[in-house]
Coordinates of C-alpha atoms in Angstrom, one line a residue:
Chain A
M1 CA 211.2 87.2 -128.9
W2 CA 210.4 87.3 -132.6
L3 CA 210.8 85.1 -135.4
R4 CA 213.7 86.2 -138.1
N5 CA 212.2 83.8 -141.0
I6 CA 209.9 80.8 -142.1
Q7 CA 210.6 78.1 -144.6
I8 CA 207.3 76.4 -145.3
S9 CA 206.5 73.2 -147.0
N10 CA 203.0 71.7 -148.1
F11 CA 201.3 73.6 -145.2
R12 CA 197.6 73.7 -146.0
N13 CA 197.4 75.9 -149.4
F14 CA 200.6 76.6 -149.5
S15 CA 203.4 74.6 -151.4
H16 CA 207.1 75.8 -150.6
F17 CA 208.6 79.4 -149.8
E18 CA 210.9 81.3 -147.7
L19 CA 210.3 84.6 -146.0
E20 CA 212.0 87.1 -143.9
F21 CA 210.6 89.1 -141.3
S22 CA 210.6 92.4 -139.3
P23 CA 211.0 92.3 -136.0
T24 CA 208.4 95.0 -135.6
L25 CA 205.5 95.2 -137.8
N26 CA 204.4 92.4 -140.5
L27 CA 201.2 92.9 -142.8
F28 CA 199.7 90.1 -144.7
E29 CA 197.4 91.8 -147.1
G30 CA 195.2 89.8 -149.3
G31 CA 191.7 89.0 -150.5
N32 CA 189.2 86.5 -148.9
A33 CA 190.5 82.5 -148.9
Q34 CA 193.9 83.2 -150.2
G35 CA 195.9 81.9 -147.3
K36 CA 196.3 85.0 -144.8
T37 CA 195.1 82.9 -141.8
N38 CA 197.0 79.9 -142.9
L39 CA 200.1 81.8 -142.8
L40 CA 199.4 83.1 -139.3
E41 CA 198.9 79.6 -138.3
A42 CA 202.0 78.2 -139.8
I43 CA 204.0 81.1 -137.5
Y44 CA 202.0 79.5 -134.7
C45 CA 202.4 76.2 -135.1
L46 CA 206.5 76.3 -135.8
G47 CA 206.6 78.4 -132.6
R48 CA 204.4 76.2 -130.4
G49 CA 204.1 73.0 -132.2
T50 CA 199.9 72.9 -131.9
S51 CA 197.6 74.9 -134.4
F52 CA 195.5 77.5 -132.6
R53 CA 192.7 76.8 -135.3
T54 CA 192.2 72.9 -134.9
S55 CA 192.9 69.8 -132.7
T56 CA 193.0 67.7 -135.8
D57 CA 196.8 68.0 -136.8
Q58 CA 196.5 66.3 -140.0
I59 CA 194.5 68.7 -141.6
M60 CA 197.2 70.9 -141.8
I61 CA 199.0 68.8 -144.5
K62 CA 199.1 70.1 -147.8
W63 CA 195.7 68.1 -149.7
N64 CA 197.5 65.2 -151.9
R65 CA 201.1 65.5 -150.0
D66 CA 202.5 63.2 -147.4
T67 CA 204.3 65.3 -145.0
L68 CA 204.7 69.1 -143.8
Y69 CA 207.7 71.1 -142.9
L70 CA 208.2 74.5 -141.3
S71 CA 211.5 75.9 -139.7
G72 CA 212.5 79.3 -138.9
E73 CA 215.0 81.1 -136.5
G74 CA 213.4 82.5 -133.1
E75 CA 214.7 84.9 -130.7
I76 CA 214.3 84.1 -126.8
E77 CA 216.3 86.1 -124.4
G78 CA 218.9 87.5 -127.0
N79 CA 219.7 83.9 -128.6
F80 CA 218.6 82.4 -131.7
H81 CA 217.3 79.1 -132.1
K82 CA 216.3 77.0 -135.1
Y83 CA 212.9 75.8 -134.6
E84 CA 211.6 72.7 -136.7
F85 CA 208.0 70.9 -137.3
S86 CA 207.4 68.3 -139.2
L87 CA 203.9 66.5 -139.5
S88 CA 203.4 63.4 -141.6
R89 CA 200.2 61.5 -142.5
D90 CA 201.4 58.1 -141.0
S91 CA 203.6 59.2 -138.3
G92 CA 203.0 61.7 -135.8
K93 CA 204.5 65.4 -135.7
I94 CA 208.0 65.9 -134.6
R95 CA 209.4 69.0 -133.0
R96 CA 212.8 70.2 -133.2
V97 CA 214.9 73.1 -131.5
N98 CA 218.3 73.4 -132.6
S99 CA 218.2 69.9 -134.2
H100 CA 217.5 68.5 -131.0
K101 CA 213.9 66.5 -130.9
V102 CA 211.6 68.6 -128.2
S103 CA 208.4 67.3 -126.7
I104 CA 205.0 69.6 -128.0
G105 CA 204.7 70.2 -124.1
N106 CA 208.1 71.3 -122.8
T107 CA 207.5 75.1 -122.7
S108 CA 211.0 76.1 -122.1
Y109 CA 211.6 76.7 -126.1
W110 CA 208.0 77.6 -126.6
L111 CA 207.9 81.1 -128.7
W112 CA 205.0 82.5 -127.0
M113 CA 201.9 83.8 -129.0
V114 CA 199.3 85.5 -128.5
V115 CA 196.3 85.4 -131.2
F116 CA 193.7 88.1 -131.9
S117 CA 190.8 86.3 -133.7
A118 CA 187.3 87.2 -134.2
R119 CA 186.7 83.6 -132.3
D120 CA 187.9 84.9 -129.3
I121 CA 184.3 86.4 -128.1
R122 CA 183.9 82.7 -127.6
I123 CA 185.9 83.3 -124.5
I124 CA 183.7 85.5 -123.1
Q125 CA 180.3 84.1 -124.4
A126 CA 180.6 80.5 -124.9
G127 CA 180.9 77.4 -122.5
P128 CA 183.1 77.2 -119.6
G129 CA 185.4 75.2 -121.2
Y130 CA 186.6 77.9 -123.3
R131 CA 187.8 80.0 -120.4
R132 CA 189.2 77.0 -118.7
N133 CA 191.7 76.9 -121.8
F134 CA 192.3 80.1 -121.8
L135 CA 193.5 80.5 -118.1
D136 CA 194.9 77.1 -118.4
E137 CA 197.6 78.1 -122.1
L138 CA 198.2 81.4 -119.8
L139 CA 199.3 78.9 -116.9
F140 CA 201.6 76.6 -119.6
F141 CA 203.8 79.5 -120.2
T142 CA 203.8 81.5 -117.0
S143 CA 204.1 78.6 -114.6
P144 CA 206.9 76.1 -114.7
G145 CA 205.7 72.6 -113.9
F146 CA 201.9 73.4 -114.9
S147 CA 201.7 71.3 -118.2
H148 CA 203.3 68.3 -116.0
I149 CA 200.3 68.9 -113.5
R150 CA 197.8 69.6 -116.1
F151 CA 198.6 66.6 -118.3
S152 CA 198.7 64.1 -114.8
F153 CA 195.6 65.6 -113.6
N154 CA 194.1 64.6 -116.6
K155 CA 195.3 61.0 -116.9
V156 CA 194.1 60.7 -113.2
L157 CA 190.5 62.3 -114.4
S158 CA 189.9 59.7 -117.1
Q159 CA 190.9 56.9 -114.8
R160 CA 189.0 57.8 -112.4
N161 CA 186.0 58.5 -114.4
A162 CA 186.5 54.9 -116.4
L163 CA 186.4 53.8 -113.2
L164 CA 183.0 55.3 -111.6
G165 CA 181.6 54.5 -115.0
L166 CA 181.9 51.2 -113.8
A167 CA 179.6 51.8 -110.7
G168 CA 176.3 49.9 -110.8
E169 CA 177.8 47.3 -112.9
K170 CA 178.6 43.5 -111.7
G171 CA 179.2 44.4 -108.0
G172 CA 179.9 48.0 -108.3
I173 CA 183.1 49.5 -107.2
E174 CA 184.5 49.2 -104.0
D175 CA 185.5 52.6 -102.1
K176 CA 189.2 51.4 -101.5
N177 CA 189.4 51.6 -105.5
I178 CA 188.5 55.4 -105.8
E179 CA 190.4 56.1 -103.0
V180 CA 193.5 55.3 -104.6
W181 CA 192.6 57.9 -107.3
D182 CA 191.6 60.5 -105.1
S183 CA 194.7 61.3 -103.5
Q184 CA 196.5 62.2 -106.6
F185 CA 193.0 63.8 -107.9
L186 CA 193.1 65.8 -105.0
E187 CA 196.7 66.8 -104.6
L188 CA 197.0 68.2 -108.5
G189 CA 193.6 69.3 -108.6
S190 CA 194.1 71.5 -105.9
K191 CA 197.5 72.9 -107.4
I192 CA 195.7 73.9 -110.5
I193 CA 192.7 75.6 -108.8
Y194 CA 195.2 77.4 -106.9
L195 CA 197.3 78.5 -109.8
R196 CA 194.4 79.7 -111.7
L197 CA 193.5 81.5 -108.7
M198 CA 196.7 83.3 -108.4
I199 CA 196.9 84.1 -112.3
L200 CA 193.3 85.3 -112.3
R201 CA 193.9 87.9 -109.4
K202 CA 197.1 89.5 -111.3
L203 CA 195.0 89.5 -114.9
E204 CA 192.4 91.0 -113.3
S205 CA 194.1 94.5 -112.4
I206 CA 195.5 94.5 -115.7
F207 CA 192.3 93.9 -117.7
C208 CA 190.5 96.7 -115.4
D209 CA 193.1 99.6 -116.6
I210 CA 192.8 98.5 -120.2
Y211 CA 189.1 97.8 -120.3
R212 CA 188.7 101.4 -119.2
E213 CA 191.3 103.0 -121.5
L214 CA 189.6 100.9 -124.3
T215 CA 186.1 102.3 -123.4
G216 CA 187.2 105.4 -122.0
L217 CA 184.5 104.7 -119.3
N218 CA 185.3 104.3 -115.8
R219 CA 183.8 101.1 -114.7
S220 CA 184.7 98.7 -112.4
C221 CA 185.8 95.1 -113.5
Q222 CA 186.0 92.0 -111.7
F223 CA 187.2 88.5 -112.2
I224 CA 185.4 85.7 -110.0
Y225 CA 186.7 82.3 -110.1
S226 CA 183.6 80.0 -110.1
C227 CA 185.0 76.9 -108.5
S228 CA 183.0 73.7 -108.6
F229 CA 183.1 73.1 -104.5
F230 CA 183.6 76.3 -102.8
K231 CA 181.9 79.8 -102.5
E232 CA 182.7 82.2 -105.2
K233 CA 183.8 85.3 -102.7
N234 CA 186.4 83.2 -101.2
N235 CA 189.2 83.7 -103.6
N236 CA 191.8 84.1 -101.4
Y237 CA 192.3 80.6 -100.4
S238 CA 196.1 78.8 -99.9
I239 CA 196.6 75.5 -101.4
E240 CA 196.1 73.8 -98.3
D241 CA 192.5 75.4 -98.0
I242 CA 191.3 74.3 -101.1
K243 CA 192.6 70.8 -100.8
E244 CA 191.0 70.7 -97.2
I245 CA 187.5 71.7 -98.8
F246 CA 188.1 69.7 -101.7
S247 CA 189.0 66.4 -99.7
S248 CA 185.9 67.1 -97.6
Q249 CA 183.2 67.8 -100.5
L250 CA 184.8 64.9 -102.6
K251 CA 183.6 62.7 -99.3
K252 CA 180.5 64.3 -99.6
I253 CA 179.5 63.9 -102.8
R254 CA 180.8 60.0 -103.4
S255 CA 177.3 58.6 -103.6
K256 CA 176.3 61.1 -106.1
E257 CA 179.4 60.3 -108.1
L258 CA 178.5 56.8 -108.2
K259 CA 174.9 57.5 -109.2
Y260 CA 176.0 59.6 -111.7
R261 CA 179.1 57.9 -113.0
V262 CA 181.4 60.6 -113.3
S263 CA 184.0 63.1 -111.3
L264 CA 181.3 65.9 -110.2
I265 CA 183.7 68.3 -108.8
G266 CA 187.4 69.6 -109.2
P267 CA 189.1 72.1 -111.6
H268 CA 187.8 70.3 -115.0
R269 CA 184.2 71.4 -113.6
D270 CA 185.4 75.1 -112.9
D271 CA 184.7 78.5 -114.3
F272 CA 185.3 82.1 -114.2
K273 CA 183.0 85.5 -114.4
I274 CA 184.1 88.5 -116.1
I275 CA 181.9 91.2 -114.0
V276 CA 181.9 94.8 -115.5
S277 CA 180.0 97.6 -113.7
G278 CA 178.5 94.2 -111.7
I279 CA 176.9 93.0 -114.9
D280 CA 178.1 89.3 -116.0
Q281 CA 179.4 89.7 -119.4
R282 CA 178.7 86.1 -120.7
I283 CA 175.1 86.1 -120.1
F284 CA 174.2 90.4 -120.0
G285 CA 176.7 91.7 -122.2
S286 CA 175.7 93.1 -125.6
Q287 CA 177.7 91.9 -128.8
G288 CA 179.7 95.1 -129.0
E289 CA 180.4 94.7 -125.0
Q290 CA 181.6 91.1 -125.5
K291 CA 183.9 92.0 -128.2
I292 CA 185.4 94.4 -126.5
A293 CA 185.8 92.3 -123.4
S294 CA 187.6 89.9 -125.5
I295 CA 190.0 92.2 -127.0
A296 CA 191.0 93.8 -123.1
L297 CA 191.3 89.8 -122.3
R298 CA 193.8 89.3 -124.8
L299 CA 195.6 92.6 -124.2
A300 CA 195.4 91.8 -120.8
E301 CA 197.6 88.4 -121.4
V302 CA 200.0 90.0 -123.5
A303 CA 200.4 92.7 -120.6
L304 CA 200.8 89.7 -118.2
V305 CA 203.6 87.6 -120.2
R306 CA 205.4 90.5 -120.9
E307 CA 205.3 91.4 -116.8
I308 CA 206.1 87.7 -115.8
K309 CA 208.4 86.6 -118.6
K310 CA 210.2 90.0 -118.8
E311 CA 209.6 89.2 -122.7
Q312 CA 207.2 90.6 -125.4
P313 CA 205.1 87.8 -126.8
I314 CA 204.8 87.7 -130.6
V315 CA 201.4 89.0 -131.2
L316 CA 199.1 87.3 -134.1
L317 CA 196.0 89.6 -135.6
D318 CA 194.0 87.5 -137.7
D319 CA 191.7 90.2 -139.3
V320 CA 190.3 91.4 -135.9
T321 CA 190.1 95.2 -136.5
S322 CA 187.5 94.9 -139.1
D323 CA 184.5 94.9 -136.8
L324 CA 185.9 97.8 -134.6
D325 CA 185.2 101.6 -134.7
P326 CA 187.9 103.8 -135.6
P327 CA 189.2 104.8 -131.9
R328 CA 189.0 101.3 -130.5
E329 CA 190.8 100.1 -133.6
R330 CA 193.4 102.5 -133.0
F331 CA 193.7 102.0 -129.4
L332 CA 194.2 98.6 -130.2
L333 CA 196.9 98.7 -132.5
E334 CA 198.8 101.4 -130.4
A335 CA 198.4 99.4 -127.7
L336 CA 200.5 96.8 -129.7
K337 CA 202.7 98.8 -132.0
G338 CA 206.4 99.2 -131.0
K339 CA 206.7 96.4 -128.6
G340 CA 207.3 93.4 -130.0
Q341 CA 206.8 91.5 -133.2
I342 CA 203.5 91.9 -134.7
F343 CA 201.7 89.7 -137.3
L344 CA 199.0 91.1 -138.4
T345 CA 196.2 90.3 -141.9
T346 CA 193.7 92.6 -143.4
V347 CA 191.8 92.3 -146.6
D348 CA 192.3 96.5 -146.8
L349 CA 195.5 98.0 -146.4
S350 CA 193.9 101.7 -146.6
R351 CA 191.9 101.1 -143.3
F352 CA 194.9 101.8 -141.4
Y353 CA 196.5 105.5 -140.4
P354 CA 199.8 106.0 -141.9
E355 CA 202.0 106.4 -138.8
F356 CA 200.9 102.9 -137.9
L357 CA 201.8 101.7 -141.5
S358 CA 205.5 103.4 -141.0
D359 CA 208.2 100.9 -140.8
S360 CA 206.1 98.1 -141.6
L361 CA 207.2 94.8 -144.0
I362 CA 204.2 94.3 -146.6
F363 CA 203.4 90.9 -148.0
H364 CA 200.8 90.2 -150.2
I365 CA 199.2 86.8 -150.7
E366 CA 197.0 85.3 -153.5
N367 CA 195.9 81.8 -154.1
G368 CA 198.3 80.5 -151.7
K369 CA 201.5 82.7 -152.9
V370 CA 203.2 85.2 -151.0
F371 CA 204.9 88.4 -152.6
T372 CA 207.2 90.5 -150.2
H373 CA 206.4 94.4 -151.0
G374 CA 209.1 95.7 -148.8
K375 CA 209.3 98.2 -146.2
R376 CA 206.7 101.3 -146.2
Chain B
M1 CA 196.5 42.7 -156.6
Y2 CA 200.1 41.0 -156.6
S3 CA 200.4 38.9 -153.7
I4 CA 202.4 36.1 -151.7
R5 CA 199.8 34.9 -149.0
A6 CA 202.5 33.4 -147.0
L7 CA 204.3 36.3 -146.9
D8 CA 201.6 38.4 -146.2
N9 CA 200.5 36.3 -143.6
L10 CA 204.1 36.4 -141.9
I11 CA 204.1 40.3 -142.3
A12 CA 200.5 40.9 -140.7
R13 CA 202.0 38.6 -137.5
L14 CA 205.1 40.7 -137.3
T15 CA 203.2 44.1 -137.5
R16 CA 201.2 43.1 -134.0
L17 CA 204.4 43.1 -132.1
P18 CA 205.2 46.4 -130.2
G19 CA 207.1 49.2 -132.1
V20 CA 206.6 47.4 -135.2
G21 CA 204.7 49.3 -138.3
E22 CA 204.1 48.0 -141.5
R23 CA 207.5 48.9 -143.3
T24 CA 209.4 47.5 -140.3
A25 CA 207.6 44.0 -141.0
R26 CA 208.1 44.0 -144.0
R27 CA 211.9 44.6 -144.0
L28 CA 211.7 41.7 -141.4
A29 CA 209.7 39.1 -143.4
F30 CA 212.0 39.5 -146.5
H31 CA 215.2 39.5 -144.5
I32 CA 213.9 35.9 -142.7
L33 CA 212.8 34.9 -146.5
K34 CA 216.1 35.6 -148.0
Q35 CA 218.1 33.6 -144.7
P36 CA 219.3 30.4 -145.2
D37 CA 216.4 27.9 -144.5
E38 CA 218.3 26.8 -140.8
E39 CA 218.6 30.6 -139.6
A40 CA 215.1 30.7 -140.4
I41 CA 214.2 27.6 -138.5
H42 CA 216.3 28.2 -135.4
L43 CA 214.5 31.3 -135.2
A44 CA 210.9 29.8 -134.8
D45 CA 212.3 27.2 -132.6
A46 CA 213.4 29.8 -130.4
I47 CA 209.8 31.3 -130.5
K48 CA 208.6 27.9 -129.7
T49 CA 210.7 27.3 -127.0
V50 CA 210.3 30.1 -125.0
K51 CA 206.7 30.0 -124.8
E52 CA 207.0 25.8 -123.7
K53 CA 210.1 26.4 -121.5
V54 CA 209.1 29.8 -120.0
K55 CA 206.8 29.9 -116.8
R56 CA 205.4 32.0 -114.2
C57 CA 207.2 31.2 -110.7
S58 CA 204.8 30.6 -108.5
I59 CA 206.2 32.5 -105.8
C60 CA 207.3 35.8 -107.1
N61 CA 205.4 35.9 -110.3
N62 CA 208.5 36.7 -112.8
F63 CA 209.7 34.6 -116.0
C64 CA 211.8 31.4 -115.1
E65 CA 212.4 28.3 -116.5
N66 CA 212.2 26.4 -113.1
D67 CA 209.6 27.1 -110.9
P68 CA 210.4 28.3 -108.3
C69 CA 213.1 30.9 -110.1
S70 CA 216.4 31.0 -109.0
I71 CA 216.1 34.1 -107.2
C72 CA 213.6 33.1 -104.9
K73 CA 215.5 29.6 -104.6
D74 CA 218.5 31.8 -103.7
E75 CA 219.3 31.2 -100.3
R76 CA 222.2 34.1 -99.9
R77 CA 219.8 36.5 -100.8
D78 CA 218.0 38.9 -98.2
R79 CA 215.1 37.2 -97.7
T80 CA 213.4 39.9 -95.5
T81 CA 213.1 42.3 -98.2
I82 CA 210.5 42.3 -101.3
C83 CA 210.9 44.7 -104.2
V84 CA 207.6 45.4 -105.6
V85 CA 207.8 46.1 -109.7
E86 CA 205.5 46.3 -112.3
E87 CA 207.1 44.2 -115.2
P88 CA 209.6 41.0 -115.5
Q89 CA 211.9 43.7 -117.3
D90 CA 212.0 45.7 -114.4
V91 CA 213.9 43.0 -112.1
L92 CA 216.3 42.6 -114.6
L93 CA 217.3 46.5 -114.3
F94 CA 217.4 46.0 -110.5
E95 CA 219.5 42.9 -111.2
R96 CA 221.9 44.4 -113.2
I97 CA 222.7 47.2 -110.8
R98 CA 223.9 44.6 -108.2
E99 CA 222.8 46.6 -105.3
Y100 CA 219.8 45.1 -104.2
H101 CA 219.9 41.6 -103.0
G102 CA 216.4 41.0 -101.8
L103 CA 213.6 39.2 -103.3
Y104 CA 211.1 40.5 -105.9
H105 CA 207.3 40.4 -106.8
V106 CA 205.8 41.2 -110.3
L107 CA 202.8 42.7 -110.4
G108 CA 202.1 42.0 -113.9
G109 CA 201.3 45.6 -114.7
S110 CA 199.6 48.7 -112.9
I111 CA 195.9 49.6 -111.9
S112 CA 194.2 51.4 -115.2
P113 CA 190.4 51.3 -115.2
L114 CA 191.0 53.0 -118.8
K115 CA 192.7 49.7 -119.4
G116 CA 190.2 47.6 -117.7
V117 CA 193.3 46.3 -115.5
N118 CA 191.7 46.3 -111.8
P119 CA 193.8 45.5 -108.7
E120 CA 192.2 41.7 -108.8
D121 CA 193.7 41.2 -112.5
L122 CA 197.4 42.3 -110.6
A123 CA 199.3 39.7 -108.5
I124 CA 198.3 41.5 -105.2
E125 CA 196.8 38.5 -103.7
P126 CA 199.8 36.7 -104.0
L127 CA 201.9 39.2 -102.6
L128 CA 199.7 39.3 -99.4
N129 CA 200.3 35.7 -98.9
R130 CA 203.9 35.8 -99.1
L131 CA 203.7 38.7 -96.7
K132 CA 201.6 36.7 -94.1
N133 CA 203.6 33.6 -94.3
G134 CA 207.4 34.6 -94.3
N135 CA 209.3 37.1 -92.1
I136 CA 209.3 39.9 -94.3
K137 CA 210.6 43.5 -93.0
E138 CA 210.3 45.7 -95.5
V139 CA 208.6 46.2 -98.9
I140 CA 209.8 48.4 -101.4
L141 CA 207.2 49.7 -104.0
A142 CA 208.7 50.0 -107.4
T143 CA 206.5 50.7 -109.7
D144 CA 206.5 53.5 -112.4
P145 CA 206.5 57.4 -111.1
D146 CA 203.7 57.7 -113.4
T147 CA 199.7 58.3 -112.2
E148 CA 199.1 54.7 -112.5
G149 CA 202.1 53.5 -110.7
E150 CA 201.3 55.9 -108.1
A151 CA 197.7 54.7 -107.8
T152 CA 199.2 51.1 -107.7
A153 CA 201.6 51.9 -105.0
I154 CA 199.0 53.8 -103.0
Y155 CA 196.6 50.8 -103.1
I156 CA 199.4 48.3 -102.1
S157 CA 200.5 50.4 -99.1
R158 CA 197.0 50.8 -97.6
L159 CA 196.7 47.0 -97.6
L160 CA 200.0 46.7 -96.3
H161 CA 199.4 48.7 -93.6
P162 CA 197.6 46.7 -91.0
L163 CA 200.2 44.2 -91.5
K164 CA 202.9 46.6 -89.7
I165 CA 205.5 45.8 -91.9
K166 CA 208.0 48.8 -93.4
V167 CA 206.8 50.0 -97.0
T168 CA 208.7 52.4 -98.5
R169 CA 208.9 53.7 -102.0
L170 CA 211.4 54.3 -104.6
A171 CA 212.8 58.0 -104.4
H172 CA 212.2 60.4 -107.2
G173 CA 214.9 63.1 -108.3
L174 CA 217.9 63.8 -110.5
P175 CA 219.8 61.4 -112.7
A176 CA 223.0 60.8 -111.2
G177 CA 226.2 62.4 -113.0
G178 CA 223.6 64.7 -114.6
D179 CA 223.7 68.6 -114.5
L180 CA 221.4 70.4 -112.3
E181 CA 220.6 72.7 -115.4
F182 CA 219.2 70.0 -117.6
A183 CA 216.8 68.6 -115.1
D184 CA 213.0 69.4 -115.8
E185 CA 211.2 71.2 -113.5
I186 CA 209.2 67.9 -111.7
T187 CA 212.4 66.4 -111.2
L188 CA 214.0 69.2 -109.6
T189 CA 210.9 69.6 -107.4
H190 CA 210.6 66.0 -106.6
A191 CA 214.6 65.8 -105.4
L192 CA 213.6 69.2 -103.5
K193 CA 210.9 67.7 -101.5
G194 CA 213.1 64.3 -101.0
R195 CA 216.4 66.3 -100.0
R196 CA 218.6 64.6 -97.2
E197 CA 220.9 65.9 -94.3
I198 CA 224.8 64.8 -95.1

């Protein structure tokens, strides 16, 4: 899949312009704070209906304007579709594909994009939420129906937590009232955990190969799912196994949940560990090791999407190579070049080796304006 | 600032209605203002009358002008089946298809701790009383197929279990006359699970 062109109006620091893209490499070059990442964000937003930088959509609208509008043609499996995204201050966001309204959660028309950014290191070093989101994002795209499962689970979870929140107040809550939510909580929760285990196993083997090539070291890599209610070594459970353990643990923990007034076990409390040579990268990895692991993880994501969907994802590189040493930078760029569409931001074109820049389309960005420099 | 207090008041009232924003409210208010007097008075009367005359049926909790409602009174209907729905408008939907001839029970919502709706806030107790008195053979749970509707159906089905009454849930599945191609994955999964022999 690839994006042929984009039309942007009132997005961040951009007023209005149109760009034609290359199906291979597109380079956005310019100084700091000129709008390079904003352009990547607009591309992502058009393909997915959300931002990769913020959860507050409104701030994407240009200062002093009411409505932002994006449109462009994207290719999926050989067919071009017209994508439109609009967001205004008083009404919400609207996504259209071929002039038909499509919900943001409808994954069948997503242009799949993998964003490499300096923030990725958080997936390795920050809290479990970042790793859960990473896995779930991957499942949204590769596993049809997952978005509905995840959405419903979140609803059940917040209802269940609201109910548990009443514990201890007048009369407390009756068991039968919690049990009403438990059946859906178990059903949906077990499915999420099962799907995460499956995707994690696939991701692990790809990650191992990439990590070895990226570092040139023959190290063993392991992904371990840390579930809130079963032992780490049992990563081979079937969906029925998970449901059974989940159900019995939920009964055991009931009194504790009533005490803390919150759902204590389930996929919303899970995590996964990235182990290299027996060392948990989150806790013991150096900054450099964590950086490499985060890049390997994104590359594994690209490879996995390619394998499952038989499609090349669109790759967005947000100034990601600037703190890599030359051999690793080269490895990363070569791993991506020639396989699908790439959008790359950089402050300095001269840092790239000439063969990499061949057949690329270069855009210069300055103070919210974009100039096409043409092909190299 | 320029304002007409009576008009502002009407606009403010209208914006409280579901699906009516500030802009629509302004348009409606000006429309009402420009109409002949009697038109506006008829509207006001209609609103007043509906509040005075329409009550809840003491049996099924549906809206009605005379208690009990015409459905509950109708001797020709199948009095052994009750269809449990969330809202009065759901009854209208079932009545429109003319395929269901049993009785109804309107819960008045679905269980949602987030919105502070507990089982006690719904007309579940009256439903149980109806079942104890009558000769009901089947209860159809026709709450919405979302998480809250599902939870409500589970709650009621557990209460009914000891009463030895047949409890059924509406099927989830494919829309009639639709193309398989246009069914979303969830609907298709449900339809596959609920398949039947032909």
